[in-house]
XYZ file of N, CA and C in Angstrom:
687
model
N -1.814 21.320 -11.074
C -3.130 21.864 -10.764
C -4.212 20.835 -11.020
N -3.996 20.133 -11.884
C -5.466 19.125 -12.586
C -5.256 17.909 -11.626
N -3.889 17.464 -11.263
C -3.974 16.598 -10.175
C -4.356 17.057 -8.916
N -3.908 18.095 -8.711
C -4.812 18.475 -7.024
C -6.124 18.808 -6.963
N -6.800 18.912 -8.536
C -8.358 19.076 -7.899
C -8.879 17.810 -8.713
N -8.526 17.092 -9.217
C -8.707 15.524 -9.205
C -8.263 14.661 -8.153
N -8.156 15.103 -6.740
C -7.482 14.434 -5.809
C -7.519 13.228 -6.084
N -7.931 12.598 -5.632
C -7.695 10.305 -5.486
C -7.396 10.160 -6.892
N -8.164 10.765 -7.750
C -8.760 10.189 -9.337
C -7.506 10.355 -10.142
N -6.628 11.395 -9.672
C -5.126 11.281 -10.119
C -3.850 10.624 -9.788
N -3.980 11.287 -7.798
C -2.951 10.961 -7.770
C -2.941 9.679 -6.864
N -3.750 8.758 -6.791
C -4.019 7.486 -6.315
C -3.598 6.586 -7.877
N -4.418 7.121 -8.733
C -3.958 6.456 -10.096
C -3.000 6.117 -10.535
N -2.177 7.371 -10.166
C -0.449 7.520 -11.022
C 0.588 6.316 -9.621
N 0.060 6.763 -8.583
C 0.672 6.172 -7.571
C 0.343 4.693 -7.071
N -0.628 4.015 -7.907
C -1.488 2.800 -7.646
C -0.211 1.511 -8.093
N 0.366 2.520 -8.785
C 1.234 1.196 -9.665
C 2.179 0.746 -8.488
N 2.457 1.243 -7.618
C 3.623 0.882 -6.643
C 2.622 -0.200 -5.816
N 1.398 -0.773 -6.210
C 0.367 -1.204 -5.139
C 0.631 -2.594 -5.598
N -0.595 -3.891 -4.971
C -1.068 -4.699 -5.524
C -1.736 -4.818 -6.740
N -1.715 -5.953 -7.104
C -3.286 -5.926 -8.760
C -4.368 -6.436 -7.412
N -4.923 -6.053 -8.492
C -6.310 -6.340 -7.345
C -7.106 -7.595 -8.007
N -6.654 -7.598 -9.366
C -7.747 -8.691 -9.806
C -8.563 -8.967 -9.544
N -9.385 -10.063 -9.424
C -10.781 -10.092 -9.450
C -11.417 -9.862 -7.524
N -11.408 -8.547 -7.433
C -11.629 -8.524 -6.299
C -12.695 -8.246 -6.207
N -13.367 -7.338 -5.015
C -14.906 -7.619 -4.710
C -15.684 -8.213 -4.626
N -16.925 -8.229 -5.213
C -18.368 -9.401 -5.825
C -17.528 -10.508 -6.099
N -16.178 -10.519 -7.297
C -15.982 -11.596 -8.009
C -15.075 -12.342 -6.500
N -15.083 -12.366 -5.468
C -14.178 -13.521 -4.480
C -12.456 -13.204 -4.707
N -11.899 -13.906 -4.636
C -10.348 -13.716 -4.471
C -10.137 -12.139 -3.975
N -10.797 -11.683 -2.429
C -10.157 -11.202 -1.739
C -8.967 -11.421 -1.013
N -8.059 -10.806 -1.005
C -6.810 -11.500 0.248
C -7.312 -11.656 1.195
N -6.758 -12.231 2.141
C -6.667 -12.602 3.476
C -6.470 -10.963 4.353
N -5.588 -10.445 3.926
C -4.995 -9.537 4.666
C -5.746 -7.883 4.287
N -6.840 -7.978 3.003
C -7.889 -6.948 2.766
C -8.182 -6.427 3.687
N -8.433 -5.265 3.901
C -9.717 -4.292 4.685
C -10.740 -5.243 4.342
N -12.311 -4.961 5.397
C -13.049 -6.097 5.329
C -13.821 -5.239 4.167
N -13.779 -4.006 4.032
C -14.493 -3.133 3.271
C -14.142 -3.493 1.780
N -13.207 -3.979 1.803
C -12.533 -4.638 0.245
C -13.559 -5.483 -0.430
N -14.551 -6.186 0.323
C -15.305 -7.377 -0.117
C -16.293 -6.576 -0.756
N -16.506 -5.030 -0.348
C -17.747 -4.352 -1.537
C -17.032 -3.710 -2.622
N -16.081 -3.525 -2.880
C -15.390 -3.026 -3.760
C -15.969 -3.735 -5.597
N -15.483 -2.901 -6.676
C -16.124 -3.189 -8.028
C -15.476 -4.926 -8.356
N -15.568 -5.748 -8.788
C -14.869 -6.319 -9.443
C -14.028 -5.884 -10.479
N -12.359 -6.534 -10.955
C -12.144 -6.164 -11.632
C -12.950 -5.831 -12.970
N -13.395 -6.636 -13.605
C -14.207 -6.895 -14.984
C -14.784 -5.497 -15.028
N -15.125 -4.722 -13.934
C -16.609 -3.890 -13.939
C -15.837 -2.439 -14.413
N -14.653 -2.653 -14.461
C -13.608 -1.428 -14.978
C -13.532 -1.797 -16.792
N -14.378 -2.670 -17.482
C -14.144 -2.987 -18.678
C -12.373 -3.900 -18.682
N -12.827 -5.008 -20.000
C -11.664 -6.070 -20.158
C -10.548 -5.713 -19.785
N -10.087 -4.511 -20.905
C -8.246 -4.223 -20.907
C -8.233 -2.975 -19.451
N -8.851 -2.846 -18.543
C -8.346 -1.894 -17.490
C -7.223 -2.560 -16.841
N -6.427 -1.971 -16.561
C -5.305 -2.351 -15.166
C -6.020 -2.020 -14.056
N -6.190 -2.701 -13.240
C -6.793 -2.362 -11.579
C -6.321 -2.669 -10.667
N -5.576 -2.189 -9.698
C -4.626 -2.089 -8.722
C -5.483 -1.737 -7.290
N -5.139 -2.205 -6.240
C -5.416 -2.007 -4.625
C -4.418 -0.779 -4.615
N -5.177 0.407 -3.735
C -4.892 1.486 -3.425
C -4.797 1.512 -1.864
N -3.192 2.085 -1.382
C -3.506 1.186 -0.222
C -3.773 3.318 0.519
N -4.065 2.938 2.240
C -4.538 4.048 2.557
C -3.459 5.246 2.222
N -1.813 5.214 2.591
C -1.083 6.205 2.483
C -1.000 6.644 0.662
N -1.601 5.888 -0.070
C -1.674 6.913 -1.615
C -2.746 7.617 -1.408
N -3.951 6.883 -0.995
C -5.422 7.772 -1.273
C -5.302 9.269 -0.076
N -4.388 9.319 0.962
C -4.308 10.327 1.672
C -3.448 11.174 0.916
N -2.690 11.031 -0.030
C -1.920 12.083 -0.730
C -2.930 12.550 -1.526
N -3.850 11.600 -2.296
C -4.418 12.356 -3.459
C -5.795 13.142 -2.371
N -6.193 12.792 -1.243
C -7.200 13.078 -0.885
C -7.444 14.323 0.558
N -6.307 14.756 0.167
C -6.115 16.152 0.977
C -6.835 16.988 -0.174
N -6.727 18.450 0.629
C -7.088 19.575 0.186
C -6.989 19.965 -1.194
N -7.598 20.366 -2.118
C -7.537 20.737 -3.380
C -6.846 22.051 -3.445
N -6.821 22.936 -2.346
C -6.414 24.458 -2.542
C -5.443 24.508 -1.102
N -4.724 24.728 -1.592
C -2.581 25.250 -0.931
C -3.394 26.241 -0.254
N -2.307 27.267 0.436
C -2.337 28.279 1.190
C -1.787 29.605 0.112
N -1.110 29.424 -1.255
C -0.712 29.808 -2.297
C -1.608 29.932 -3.496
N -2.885 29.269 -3.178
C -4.129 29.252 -4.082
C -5.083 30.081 -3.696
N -5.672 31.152 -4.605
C -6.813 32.145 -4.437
C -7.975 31.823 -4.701
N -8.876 31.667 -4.335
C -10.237 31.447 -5.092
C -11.096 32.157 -4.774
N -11.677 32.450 -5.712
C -12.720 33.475 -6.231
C -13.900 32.886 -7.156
N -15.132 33.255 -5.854
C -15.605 33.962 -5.007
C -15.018 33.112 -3.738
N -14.567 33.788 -2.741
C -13.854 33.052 -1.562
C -14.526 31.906 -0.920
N -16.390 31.854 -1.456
C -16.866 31.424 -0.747
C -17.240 29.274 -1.311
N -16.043 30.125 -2.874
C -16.326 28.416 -3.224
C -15.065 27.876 -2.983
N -14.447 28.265 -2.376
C -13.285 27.242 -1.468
C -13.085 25.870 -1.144
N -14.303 26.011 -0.320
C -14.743 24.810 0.732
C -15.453 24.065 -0.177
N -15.865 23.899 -1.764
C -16.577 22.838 -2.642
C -15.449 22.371 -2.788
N -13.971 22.937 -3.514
C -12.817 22.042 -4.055
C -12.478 21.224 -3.238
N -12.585 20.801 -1.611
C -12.336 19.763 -1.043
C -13.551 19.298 -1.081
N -14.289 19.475 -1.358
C -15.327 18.342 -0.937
C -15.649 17.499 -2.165
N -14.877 17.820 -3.301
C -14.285 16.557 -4.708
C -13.811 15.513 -4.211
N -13.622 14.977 -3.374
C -12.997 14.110 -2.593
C -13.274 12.820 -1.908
N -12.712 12.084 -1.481
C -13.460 11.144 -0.165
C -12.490 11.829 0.508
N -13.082 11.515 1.760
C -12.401 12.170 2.946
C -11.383 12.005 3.581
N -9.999 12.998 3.780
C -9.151 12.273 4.178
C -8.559 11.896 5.663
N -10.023 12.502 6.481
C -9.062 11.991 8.097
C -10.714 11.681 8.593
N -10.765 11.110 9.344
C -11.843 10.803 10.463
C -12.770 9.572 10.236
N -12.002 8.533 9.161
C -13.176 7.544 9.086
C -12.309 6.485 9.764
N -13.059 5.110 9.882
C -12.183 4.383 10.976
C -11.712 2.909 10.180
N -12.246 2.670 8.405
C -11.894 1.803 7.829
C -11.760 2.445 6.199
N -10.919 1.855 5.846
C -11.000 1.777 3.825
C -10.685 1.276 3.526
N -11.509 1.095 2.095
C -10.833 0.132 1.148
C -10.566 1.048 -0.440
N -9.870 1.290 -0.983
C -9.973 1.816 -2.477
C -9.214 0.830 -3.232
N -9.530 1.429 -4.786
C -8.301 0.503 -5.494
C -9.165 1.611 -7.221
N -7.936 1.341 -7.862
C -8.164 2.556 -8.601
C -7.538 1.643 -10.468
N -8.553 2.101 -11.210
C -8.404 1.165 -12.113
C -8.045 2.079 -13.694
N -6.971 2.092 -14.842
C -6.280 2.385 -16.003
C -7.204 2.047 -16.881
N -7.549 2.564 -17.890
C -7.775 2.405 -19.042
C -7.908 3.376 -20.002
N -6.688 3.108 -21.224
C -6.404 4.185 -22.072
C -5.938 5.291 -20.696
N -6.861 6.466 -21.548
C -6.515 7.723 -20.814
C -7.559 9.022 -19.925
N -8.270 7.537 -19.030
C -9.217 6.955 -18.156
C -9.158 6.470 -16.914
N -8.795 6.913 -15.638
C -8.581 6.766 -14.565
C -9.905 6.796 -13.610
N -10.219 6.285 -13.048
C -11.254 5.565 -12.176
C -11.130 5.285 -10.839
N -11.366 5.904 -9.612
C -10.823 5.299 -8.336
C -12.019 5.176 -7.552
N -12.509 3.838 -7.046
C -13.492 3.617 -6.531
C -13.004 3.898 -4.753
N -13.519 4.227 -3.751
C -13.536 4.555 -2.212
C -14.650 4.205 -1.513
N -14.096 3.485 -0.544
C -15.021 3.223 0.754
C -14.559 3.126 1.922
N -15.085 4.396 3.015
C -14.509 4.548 3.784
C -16.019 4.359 5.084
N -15.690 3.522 6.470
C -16.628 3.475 7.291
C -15.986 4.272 8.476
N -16.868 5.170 8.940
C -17.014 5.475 10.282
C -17.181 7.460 9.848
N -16.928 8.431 10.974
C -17.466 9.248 11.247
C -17.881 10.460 9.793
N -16.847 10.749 9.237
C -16.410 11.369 8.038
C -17.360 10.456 7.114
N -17.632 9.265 6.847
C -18.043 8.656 6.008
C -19.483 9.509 5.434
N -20.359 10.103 6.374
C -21.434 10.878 6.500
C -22.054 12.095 6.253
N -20.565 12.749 5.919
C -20.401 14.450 5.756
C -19.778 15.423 4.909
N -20.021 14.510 3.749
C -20.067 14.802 2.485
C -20.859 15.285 1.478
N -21.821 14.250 1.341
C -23.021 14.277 0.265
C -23.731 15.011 0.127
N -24.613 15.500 1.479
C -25.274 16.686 1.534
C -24.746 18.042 1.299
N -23.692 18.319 1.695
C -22.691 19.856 1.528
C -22.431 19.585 0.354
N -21.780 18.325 -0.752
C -21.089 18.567 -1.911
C -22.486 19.178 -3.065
N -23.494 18.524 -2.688
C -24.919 18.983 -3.444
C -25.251 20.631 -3.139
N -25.115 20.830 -2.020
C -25.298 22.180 -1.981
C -24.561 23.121 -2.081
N -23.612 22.869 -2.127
C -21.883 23.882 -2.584
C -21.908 24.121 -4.096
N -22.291 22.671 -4.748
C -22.384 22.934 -6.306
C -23.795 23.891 -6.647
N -24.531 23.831 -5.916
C -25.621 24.526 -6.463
C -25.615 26.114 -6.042
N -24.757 26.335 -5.082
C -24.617 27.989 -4.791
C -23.578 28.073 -5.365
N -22.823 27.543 -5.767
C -21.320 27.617 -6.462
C -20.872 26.808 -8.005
N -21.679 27.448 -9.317
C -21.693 27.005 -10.367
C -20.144 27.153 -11.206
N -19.367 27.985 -10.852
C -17.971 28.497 -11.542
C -17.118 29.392 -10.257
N -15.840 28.940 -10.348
C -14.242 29.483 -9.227
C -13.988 29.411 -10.416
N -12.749 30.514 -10.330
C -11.277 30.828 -10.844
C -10.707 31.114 -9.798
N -9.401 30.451 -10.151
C -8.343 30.314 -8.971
C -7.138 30.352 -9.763
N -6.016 31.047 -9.003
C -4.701 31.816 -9.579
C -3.966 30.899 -8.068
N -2.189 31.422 -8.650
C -1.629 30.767 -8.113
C -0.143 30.958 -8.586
N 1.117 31.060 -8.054
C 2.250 31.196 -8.766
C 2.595 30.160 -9.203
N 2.260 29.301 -9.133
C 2.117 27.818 -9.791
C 2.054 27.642 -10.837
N 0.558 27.500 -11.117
C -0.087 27.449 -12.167
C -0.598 28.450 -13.503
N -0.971 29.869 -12.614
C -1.094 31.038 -13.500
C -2.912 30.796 -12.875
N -3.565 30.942 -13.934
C -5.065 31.044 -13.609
C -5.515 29.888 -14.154
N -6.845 29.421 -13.473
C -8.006 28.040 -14.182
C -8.876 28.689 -13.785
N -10.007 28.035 -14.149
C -11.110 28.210 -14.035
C -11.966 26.892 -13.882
N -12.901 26.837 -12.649
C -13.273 25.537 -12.922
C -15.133 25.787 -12.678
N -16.002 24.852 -13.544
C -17.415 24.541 -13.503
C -17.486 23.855 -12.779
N -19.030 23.429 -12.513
C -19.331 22.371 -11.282
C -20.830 22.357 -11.976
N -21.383 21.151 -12.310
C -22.390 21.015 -12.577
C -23.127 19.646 -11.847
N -24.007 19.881 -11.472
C -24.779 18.769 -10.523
C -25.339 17.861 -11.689
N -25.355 16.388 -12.028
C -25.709 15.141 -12.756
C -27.116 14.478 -12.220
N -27.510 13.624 -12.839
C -28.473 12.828 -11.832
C -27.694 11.556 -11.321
N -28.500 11.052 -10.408
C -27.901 9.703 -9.569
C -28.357 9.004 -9.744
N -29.635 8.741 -10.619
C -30.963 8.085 -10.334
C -29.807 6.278 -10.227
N -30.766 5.532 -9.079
C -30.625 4.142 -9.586
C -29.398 4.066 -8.212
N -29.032 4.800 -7.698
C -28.026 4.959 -6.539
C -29.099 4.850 -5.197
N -29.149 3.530 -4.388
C -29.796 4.470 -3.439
C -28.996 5.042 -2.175
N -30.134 5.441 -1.340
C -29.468 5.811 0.316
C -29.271 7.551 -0.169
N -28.014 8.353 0.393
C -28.265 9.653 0.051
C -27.143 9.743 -1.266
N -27.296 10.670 -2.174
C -26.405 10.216 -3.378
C -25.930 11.843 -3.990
N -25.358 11.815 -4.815
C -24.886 13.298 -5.599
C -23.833 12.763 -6.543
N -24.302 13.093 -7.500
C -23.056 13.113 -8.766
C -23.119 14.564 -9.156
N -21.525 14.626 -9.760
C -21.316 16.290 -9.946
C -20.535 15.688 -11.305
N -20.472 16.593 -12.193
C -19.076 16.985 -12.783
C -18.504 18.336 -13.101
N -17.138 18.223 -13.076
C -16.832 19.369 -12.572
C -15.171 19.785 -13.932
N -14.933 20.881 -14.298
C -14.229 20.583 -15.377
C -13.288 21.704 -15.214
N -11.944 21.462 -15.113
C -10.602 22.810 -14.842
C -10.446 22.976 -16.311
N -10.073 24.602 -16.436
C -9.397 24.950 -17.779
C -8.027 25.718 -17.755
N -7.042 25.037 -17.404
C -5.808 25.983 -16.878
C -4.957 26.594 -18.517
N -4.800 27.697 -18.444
C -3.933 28.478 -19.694
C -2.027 28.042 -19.067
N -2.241 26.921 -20.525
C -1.090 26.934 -20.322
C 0.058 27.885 -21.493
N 0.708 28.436 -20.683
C 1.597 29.832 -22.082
C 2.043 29.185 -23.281
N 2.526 27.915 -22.661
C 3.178 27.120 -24.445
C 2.567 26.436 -25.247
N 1.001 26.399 -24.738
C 0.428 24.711 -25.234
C -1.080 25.334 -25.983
N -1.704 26.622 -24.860
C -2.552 26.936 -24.933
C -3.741 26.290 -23.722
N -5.006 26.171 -24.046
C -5.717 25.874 -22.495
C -5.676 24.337 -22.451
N -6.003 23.839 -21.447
C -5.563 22.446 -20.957
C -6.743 22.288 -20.292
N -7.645 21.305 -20.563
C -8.931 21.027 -19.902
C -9.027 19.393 -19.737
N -9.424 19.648 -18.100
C -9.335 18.221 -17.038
C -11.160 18.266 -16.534
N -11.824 17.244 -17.440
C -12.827 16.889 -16.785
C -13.061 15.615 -15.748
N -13.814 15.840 -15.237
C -14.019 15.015 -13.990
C -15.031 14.468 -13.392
N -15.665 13.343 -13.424
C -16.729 13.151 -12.609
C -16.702 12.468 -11.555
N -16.954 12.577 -10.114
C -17.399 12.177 -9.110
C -18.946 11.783 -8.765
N -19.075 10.893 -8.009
C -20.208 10.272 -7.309
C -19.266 10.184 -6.173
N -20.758 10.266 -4.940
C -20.462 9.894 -3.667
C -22.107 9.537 -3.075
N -22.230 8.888 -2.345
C -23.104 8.129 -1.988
C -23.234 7.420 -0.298
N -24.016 7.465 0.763
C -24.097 7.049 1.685
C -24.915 5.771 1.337
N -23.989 4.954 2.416
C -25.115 3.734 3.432
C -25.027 3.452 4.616
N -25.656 3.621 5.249
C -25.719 3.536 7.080
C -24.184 4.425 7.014
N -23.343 3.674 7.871
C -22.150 4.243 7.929
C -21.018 4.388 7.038
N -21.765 4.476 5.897
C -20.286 3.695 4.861
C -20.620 5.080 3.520
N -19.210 5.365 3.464
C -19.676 6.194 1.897
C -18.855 5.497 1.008
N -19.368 5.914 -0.134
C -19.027 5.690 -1.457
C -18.450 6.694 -2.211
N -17.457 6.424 -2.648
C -17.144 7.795 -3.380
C -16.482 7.414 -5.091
N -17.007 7.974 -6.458
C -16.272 6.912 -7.379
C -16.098 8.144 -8.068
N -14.694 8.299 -8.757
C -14.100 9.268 -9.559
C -13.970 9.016 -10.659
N -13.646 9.984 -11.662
C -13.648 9.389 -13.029
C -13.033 10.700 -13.566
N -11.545 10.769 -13.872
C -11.170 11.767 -14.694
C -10.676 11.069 -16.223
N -10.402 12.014 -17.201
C -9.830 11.667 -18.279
C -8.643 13.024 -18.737
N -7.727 12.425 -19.308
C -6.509 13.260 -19.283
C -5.672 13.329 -20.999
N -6.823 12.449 -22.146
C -6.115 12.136 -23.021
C -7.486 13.065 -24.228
N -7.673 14.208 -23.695
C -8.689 15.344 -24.295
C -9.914 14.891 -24.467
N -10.627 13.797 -24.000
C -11.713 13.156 -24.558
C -12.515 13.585 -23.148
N -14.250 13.695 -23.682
C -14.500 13.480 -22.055
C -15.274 12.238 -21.438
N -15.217 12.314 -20.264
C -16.010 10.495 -19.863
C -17.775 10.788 -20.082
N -18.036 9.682 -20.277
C -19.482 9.103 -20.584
C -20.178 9.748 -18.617
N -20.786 10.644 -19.305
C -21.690 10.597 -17.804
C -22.787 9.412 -17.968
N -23.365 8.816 -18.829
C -23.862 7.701 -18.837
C -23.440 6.606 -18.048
N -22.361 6.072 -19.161
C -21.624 5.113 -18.831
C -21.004 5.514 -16.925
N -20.765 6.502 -16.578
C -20.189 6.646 -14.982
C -21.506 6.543 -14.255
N -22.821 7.043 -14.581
C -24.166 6.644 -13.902
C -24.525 5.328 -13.627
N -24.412 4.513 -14.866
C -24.087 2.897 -14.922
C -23.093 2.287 -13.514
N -21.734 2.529 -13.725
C -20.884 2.195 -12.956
C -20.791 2.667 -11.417
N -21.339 3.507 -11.434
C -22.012 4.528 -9.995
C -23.273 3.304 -9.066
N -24.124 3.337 -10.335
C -25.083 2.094 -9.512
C -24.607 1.290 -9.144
N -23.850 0.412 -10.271
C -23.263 -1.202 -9.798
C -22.438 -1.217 -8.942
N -21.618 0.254 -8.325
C -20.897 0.473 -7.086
C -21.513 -0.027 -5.786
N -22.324 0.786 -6.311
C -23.748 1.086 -4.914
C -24.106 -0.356 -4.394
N -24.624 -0.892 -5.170
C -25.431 -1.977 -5.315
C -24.651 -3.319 -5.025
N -23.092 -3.140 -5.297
C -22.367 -4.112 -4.730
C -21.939 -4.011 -3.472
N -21.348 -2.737 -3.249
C -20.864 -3.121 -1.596
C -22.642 -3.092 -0.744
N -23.253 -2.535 -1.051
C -24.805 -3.033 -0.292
C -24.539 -4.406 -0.227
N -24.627 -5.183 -1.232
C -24.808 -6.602 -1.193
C -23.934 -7.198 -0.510
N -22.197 -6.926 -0.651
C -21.590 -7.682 0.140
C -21.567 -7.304 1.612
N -21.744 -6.154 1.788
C -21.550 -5.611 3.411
C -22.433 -5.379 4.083
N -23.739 -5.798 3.523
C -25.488 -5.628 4.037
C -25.540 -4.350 4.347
């Protein structure tokens, strides 16, 4: 359950390891040859902090993690916040380039996305307004049993073009363990044709710095601007 509504931010993470290192990619140069050209705005390694592992995410992981958050086996209630649990996401069909790559630390997963063309556009505005008519879902499932998940809208400040940070936090009852809570923050962000999308779950009970992800949200922004005008 915490991986399907952490789409990319999980299961791009867990699945990154079968990838490239990405090392000092982006801003810092030593792109491959054989990169998406979209690769050249991507974070530098460094910008994931010293000890991160950071790996190239190639497109067939980020389409596993970046489907639908809710099965045909998943209920949600009020029916009408459905359509927010995918839009946690970058998008997974209709853009015409990407680049991701998704970076470890501790128990701290991070997946930066950039995707150009149609989809890139039709996000930001709906994910801002879904969270704001849609503050709390509970959703059941023979799966899982019941969660419950928040959605709280962040500021962006320092992002430009159109922007939205959310965080958003599952509490699934687990029978043997007791409740199990997966927080999460997303940013997503337009430029001309290009979105941005940067995730940030944690899985080791702690929660992430909305600071520190506001920080890393800008210097997103602000790099692929620079490299991709």
């Amino acid at each position: 359950m915490a991986a399907g509504l952490a789409g990319a931010a999980l299961l791009s993470a867990c699945g990154a390891g079968d990838g490239d290192q990405a090392g000092a990619s982006g801003a810092a140069g030593n792109v491959p040859p054989d990169a998406p050209a979209l690769a050249e705005g991507l974070l530098p390694a460094e910008a994931f902090g010293p000890d991160a592992t950071v790996v190239d995410v190639s497109p067939e992981q980020l389409a596993a993690g970046a489907g639908p958050a809710t099965g045909a086996d998943v209920q949600v209630a009020p029916p009408e916040c459905a359509p927010l649990l995918d839009l946690t996401g970058p998008p997974d069909v209709g853009y015409e380039e990407v680049a991701a790559q998704s970076a470890l630390q501790g128990g701290t997963s991070t997946v930066q996305v950039l995707v150009r063309g149609a989809a890139a556009t039709s996000s930001v505005d709906g994910l801002a307004d879904a969270v704001s008519t849609c503050p709390e879902a509970t959703l059941t499932s023979p799966e899982f049993g019941e969660a419950r998940v928040t959605f709280e809208l962040l500021p962006a400040d320092g992002v430009g073009g159109e922007a939205v940070a959310v965080r958003y936090t599952t509490v699934v009852q687990d029978p043997e363990t007791g409740p199990v809570t997966v927080p999460v923050l997303v940013g997503m962000a337009e430029d001309g044709d290009r979105q941005l999308t940067l995730l940030r779950v944690t899985t080791d009970g702690t929660e992430p710095d909305p600071a520190a992800f506001a920080d890393l949200f800008s210097r997103a922004y602000s790099t692929q601007a620079e490299a991709l005008g």
